[in-house]
Tab-separated table of C-alpha atoms and ligand atoms in Angstrom:
chain	number	residue	atom	x	y	z
A	10	MET	CA	53.889	315.115	-203.079
A	11	GLN	CA	50.507	315.282	-201.384
A	12	GLN	CA	49.049	312.843	-203.857
A	13	GLY	CA	47.348	310.076	-201.980
A	14	VAL	CA	46.596	312.151	-198.881
A	15	ARG	CA	43.027	311.640	-197.737
A	16	ILE	CA	40.883	314.525	-196.492
A	17	ALA	CA	38.417	314.022	-193.658
A	18	PRO	CA	36.175	317.069	-193.171
A	19	SER	CA	35.117	317.515	-189.552
A	20	ILE	CA	31.392	318.185	-189.390
A	21	LEU	CA	32.014	320.212	-186.232
A	22	SER	CA	32.384	323.216	-188.562
A	23	ALA	CA	29.340	322.356	-190.704
A	24	ASP	CA	25.942	324.048	-190.461
A	25	PHE	CA	24.270	321.891	-187.798
A	26	ALA	CA	20.809	322.953	-188.995
A	27	ARG	CA	21.524	321.306	-192.363
A	28	LEU	CA	23.828	318.446	-191.444
A	29	GLY	CA	22.563	315.882	-193.979
A	30	GLU	CA	22.980	318.341	-196.846
A	31	GLU	CA	26.414	319.330	-195.582
A	32	VAL	CA	27.542	315.697	-195.567
A	33	ARG	CA	26.291	315.211	-199.125
A	34	ALA	CA	27.992	318.433	-200.196
A	35	VAL	CA	31.453	317.501	-198.852
A	36	ALA	CA	31.123	313.999	-200.307
A	37	ALA	CA	30.339	315.505	-203.714
A	38	ALA	CA	33.230	317.955	-203.263
A	39	GLY	CA	35.756	315.125	-203.001
A	40	ALA	CA	36.063	314.315	-199.302
A	41	ASP	CA	37.539	310.876	-198.613
A	42	TRP	CA	36.224	310.313	-195.091
A	43	LEU	CA	33.764	312.090	-192.816
A	44	HIS	CA	35.203	313.010	-189.416
A	45	VAL	CA	32.683	313.070	-186.572
A	46	ASP	CA	33.778	314.779	-183.335
A	47	VAL	CA	31.970	313.413	-180.297
A	48	MET	CA	32.444	315.470	-177.112
A	49	ASP	CA	30.998	314.994	-173.651
A	50	GLY	CA	31.599	318.243	-171.747
A	51	HIS	CA	33.735	316.242	-169.301
A	52	PHE	CA	36.760	314.755	-171.088
A	53	VAL	CA	36.766	317.919	-173.214
A	54	PRO	CA	35.129	321.269	-172.431
A	55	ASN	CA	32.472	321.096	-175.140
A	56	LEU	CA	29.357	319.085	-175.996
A	57	THR	CA	28.542	317.919	-179.496
A	58	ILE	CA	26.695	314.934	-180.856
A	59	GLY	CA	25.850	311.338	-180.049
A	60	PRO	CA	25.096	308.090	-181.866
A	61	ALA	CA	21.596	309.194	-182.922
A	62	VAL	CA	23.101	311.890	-185.135
A	63	VAL	CA	25.624	309.448	-186.639
A	64	LYS	CA	22.749	307.102	-187.427
A	65	ALA	CA	20.706	309.899	-189.008
A	66	LEU	CA	23.653	310.947	-191.205
A	67	ARG	CA	24.558	307.441	-192.308
A	68	PRO	CA	22.165	307.281	-195.303
A	69	HIS	CA	23.505	310.577	-196.633
A	70	ALA	CA	26.915	309.301	-197.756
A	71	THR	CA	28.859	306.147	-198.503
A	72	LEU	CA	32.138	307.681	-197.254
A	73	PRO	CA	33.809	305.981	-194.303
A	74	PHE	CA	32.582	307.548	-191.066
A	75	ASP	CA	35.627	308.341	-188.926
A	76	VAL	CA	34.252	308.746	-185.410
A	77	HIS	CA	36.522	310.525	-182.925
A	78	LEU	CA	35.343	309.877	-179.389
A	79	MET	CA	36.367	312.529	-176.856
A	80	ILE	CA	34.332	311.047	-174.038
A	81	ALA	CA	35.020	309.386	-170.699
A	82	PRO	CA	34.125	306.690	-169.971
A	83	VAL	CA	34.172	305.527	-173.575
A	84	ASP	CA	33.593	301.758	-173.393
A	85	PRO	CA	29.845	301.945	-172.630
A	86	PHE	CA	29.266	303.842	-175.905
A	87	LEU	CA	31.357	301.834	-178.383
A	88	GLU	CA	28.556	299.500	-179.383
A	89	ALA	CA	26.097	302.353	-179.977
A	90	PHE	CA	28.504	304.131	-182.329
A	91	ALA	CA	29.299	300.882	-184.139
A	92	GLU	CA	25.586	300.197	-184.628
A	93	ALA	CA	24.965	303.783	-185.717
A	94	GLY	CA	27.280	303.279	-188.696
A	95	ALA	CA	30.822	304.232	-187.677
A	96	ASP	CA	33.532	302.598	-189.799
A	97	ILE	CA	36.508	303.769	-187.754
A	98	ILE	CA	36.241	304.402	-184.016
A	99	THR	CA	39.034	306.330	-182.315
A	100	VAL	CA	39.558	306.602	-178.578
A	101	HIS	CA	41.933	308.567	-176.341
A	102	PRO	CA	44.185	306.702	-173.883
A	103	GLU	CA	43.892	309.805	-171.706
A	104	ALA	CA	40.160	309.147	-171.351
A	105	GLY	CA	40.523	305.987	-169.323
A	106	PRO	CA	42.907	303.440	-167.842
A	107	HIS	CA	42.155	300.532	-170.217
A	108	VAL	CA	42.727	301.693	-173.774
A	109	HIS	CA	43.900	298.225	-174.849
A	110	ARG	CA	40.537	296.811	-173.814
A	111	SER	CA	38.710	299.582	-175.714
A	112	ILE	CA	40.683	298.735	-178.868
A	113	GLN	CA	39.879	295.033	-178.512
A	114	ARG	CA	36.221	295.889	-178.093
A	115	ILE	CA	36.133	298.090	-181.222
A	116	LYS	CA	37.696	295.280	-183.259
A	117	ALA	CA	35.282	292.739	-181.813
A	118	LEU	CA	32.486	295.000	-183.058
A	119	GLY	CA	33.953	294.625	-186.564
A	120	LYS	CA	35.213	298.203	-186.831
A	121	ARG	CA	38.626	299.731	-187.492
A	122	ALA	CA	40.234	300.888	-184.255
A	123	GLY	CA	42.106	304.155	-183.752
A	124	VAL	CA	44.050	305.751	-180.909
A	125	SER	CA	44.303	309.515	-180.540
A	126	LEU	CA	47.168	311.253	-178.758
A	127	ASN	CA	46.739	314.693	-177.185
A	128	PRO	CA	49.489	317.265	-177.775
A	129	ALA	CA	51.287	316.405	-174.514
A	130	THR	CA	50.975	312.626	-174.896
A	131	PRO	CA	54.177	311.027	-176.193
A	132	ALA	CA	54.423	308.688	-179.190
A	133	LYS	CA	55.729	306.097	-176.742
A	134	MET	CA	52.140	305.555	-175.616
A	135	LEU	CA	51.782	303.460	-178.786
A	136	ASP	CA	54.541	300.944	-177.963
A	137	TYR	CA	52.157	298.228	-176.769
A	138	LEU	CA	49.248	299.195	-179.024
A	139	ILE	CA	50.899	299.359	-182.436
A	140	ASP	CA	50.220	295.676	-183.176
A	141	GLU	CA	46.506	296.123	-182.438
A	142	ILE	CA	45.467	299.397	-184.052
A	143	ASP	CA	44.392	300.469	-187.544
A	144	LEU	CA	44.850	304.226	-187.126
A	145	VAL	CA	46.735	306.805	-185.075
A	146	LEU	CA	45.169	310.259	-184.726
A	147	VAL	CA	47.649	312.937	-183.686
A	148	MET	CA	45.934	315.935	-182.102
A	149	SER	CA	47.621	319.085	-183.350
A	150	VAL	CA	45.390	321.184	-181.065
A	151	ASN	CA	44.003	320.491	-177.621
A	152	PRO	CA	40.718	318.706	-178.276
A	153	GLY	CA	37.434	320.482	-177.690
A	154	PHE	CA	36.995	323.129	-180.353
A	155	GLY	CA	37.421	323.791	-184.049
A	156	GLY	CA	39.255	326.838	-185.314
A	157	GLN	CA	42.366	326.624	-183.104
A	158	SER	CA	45.964	327.103	-184.259
A	159	PHE	CA	48.153	324.145	-185.266
A	160	ILE	CA	50.711	323.238	-182.566
A	161	ALA	CA	53.978	322.911	-184.499
A	162	SER	CA	55.667	320.659	-181.912
A	163	GLN	CA	53.394	317.856	-183.106
A	164	LEU	CA	55.294	317.583	-186.405
A	165	LYS	CA	58.137	315.829	-184.613
A	166	LYS	CA	55.660	313.398	-183.075
A	167	ILE	CA	54.073	312.709	-186.471
A	168	ALA	CA	57.519	311.889	-187.873
A	169	ALA	CA	58.299	309.592	-184.927
A	170	ILE	CA	54.994	307.759	-185.371
A	171	ARG	CA	55.592	307.438	-189.130
A	172	THR	CA	58.835	305.603	-188.295
A	173	MET	CA	57.041	303.338	-185.807
A	174	ILE	CA	54.312	302.499	-188.330
A	175	ASP	CA	56.771	301.761	-191.123
A	176	LYS	CA	58.771	299.555	-188.791
A	177	SER	CA	55.635	297.658	-187.788
A	178	GLY	CA	54.903	296.766	-191.414
A	179	ARG	CA	51.193	297.087	-190.628
A	180	ALA	CA	48.627	299.117	-192.600
A	181	ILE	CA	48.032	301.859	-190.047
A	182	ASP	CA	46.660	305.244	-191.111
A	183	LEU	CA	48.389	308.310	-189.638
A	184	GLU	CA	45.804	311.065	-189.275
A	185	VAL	CA	46.314	314.615	-188.007
A	186	ASP	CA	43.546	316.699	-186.446
A	187	GLY	CA	43.398	320.403	-185.622
A	188	GLY	CA	44.447	323.658	-187.249
A	189	ILE	CA	44.902	322.102	-190.690
A	190	ASP	CA	45.003	324.574	-193.583
A	191	ALA	CA	46.859	324.388	-196.901
A	192	ASP	CA	50.121	325.321	-195.197
A	193	THR	CA	49.971	323.044	-192.153
A	194	ALA	CA	48.558	320.269	-194.396
A	195	ARG	CA	51.784	320.333	-196.384
A	196	GLN	CA	53.896	320.268	-193.214
A	197	ALA	CA	51.903	317.378	-191.723
A	198	VAL	CA	52.174	315.341	-194.930
A	199	GLU	CA	55.905	316.038	-195.148
A	200	ALA	CA	56.227	314.726	-191.594
A	201	GLY	CA	54.444	311.519	-192.607
A	202	ALA	CA	50.680	312.017	-192.211
A	203	ASP	CA	48.391	310.376	-194.745
A	204	VAL	CA	44.951	311.523	-193.547
A	205	LEU	CA	44.093	315.123	-192.642
A	206	VAL	CA	41.085	316.246	-190.623
A	207	ALA	CA	39.889	319.729	-191.521
A	208	GLY	CA	36.856	321.514	-190.134
A	209	THR	CA	37.313	325.253	-190.586
A	210	ALA	CA	39.387	324.899	-193.765
A	211	THR	CA	36.783	322.647	-195.433
A	212	PHE	CA	33.595	324.478	-194.522
A	213	ARG	CA	34.680	328.112	-194.872
A	214	GLY	CA	32.871	329.947	-197.654
A	215	GLY	CA	29.846	327.615	-197.793
A	216	PRO	CA	28.998	324.736	-200.150
A	217	GLY	CA	30.156	326.525	-203.308
A	218	ALA	CA	33.695	326.591	-201.901
A	219	TYR	CA	34.022	323.012	-200.605
A	220	ALA	CA	35.589	321.468	-203.725
A	221	ALA	CA	38.244	324.189	-203.965
A	222	ASN	CA	38.852	324.067	-200.207
A	223	ILE	CA	39.425	320.301	-200.287
A	224	ALA	CA	41.635	320.535	-203.371
A	225	ALA	CA	43.748	323.211	-201.630
A	226	LEU	CA	44.297	320.856	-198.704
A	227	ARG	CA	45.607	318.262	-201.157
A	228	GLY	CA	48.075	320.876	-202.412
A	229	GLN	CA	46.215	321.282	-205.719
B	596	DX5	C1	38.950	319.175	-182.027
B	596	DX5	C2	38.411	318.233	-183.074
B	596	DX5	C3	38.788	318.584	-184.474
B	596	DX5	C4	38.313	319.919	-184.954
B	596	DX5	C5	39.187	320.374	-186.069
B	596	DX5	O1	38.706	318.634	-180.777
B	596	DX5	O2	38.879	316.920	-182.820
B	596	DX5	O3	38.369	317.554	-185.356
B	596	DX5	O4	36.992	319.899	-185.377
B	596	DX5	O5	38.784	321.654	-186.417
B	596	DX5	P1	39.682	322.649	-187.244
B	596	DX5	O6	40.007	321.970	-188.544
B	596	DX5	O7	38.801	323.827	-187.401
B	596	DX5	O8	40.918	322.928	-186.431
B	597	ZN	ZN1	38.497	315.245	-184.291
């Protein structure tokens, strides 16, 4: 049933002193995408990494780089992340008043454009974006930190967005981020998700465990 689900390890839970090696290790362990959490200490209460780190990691893997921007303002940084090697760039409508413009800009930069919805943001936010976007990222925790618990109310939202996407007839990925383990992975996929972000559940146990951790998220 989970066949076809893609796993996107979040490097937020990797060993930051050995990031290049960590990226190579999850790629070798079967990761489909690499999820990069960018935080500004303003839109979310944590600081992480910028485009220089994305650029430094780029030669370490051919996997799509799935860059999740939790920063406000976001528009001034889109070009830098595109140039650094992002393949997918995801923005939050909550981070600024002009998310449609941000999406247009990401596409003009030749990248796939995603929108991320916080736990309290309704699916309805997508009504006038669905014809423009390539990905929806449902936050199943409040953004800012790894290792939080999955918020079960988001399953209903995932299902509602699955219906919207199917109705649109467009190839839009439905990705879920936060508190994903083998159990919540199954629930998210049953609700309609097709890409799962996992930080803690991928990186726990160190490199020797990554392949088994990723397989467990696929339900194997
Ligand atoms: C939270 C980030 C997530 C986070 C997921 O703001 O967007 O990607 O790293 O971490 P886990 O899988 O540990 O919940
Ligand atoms: Zn994320």
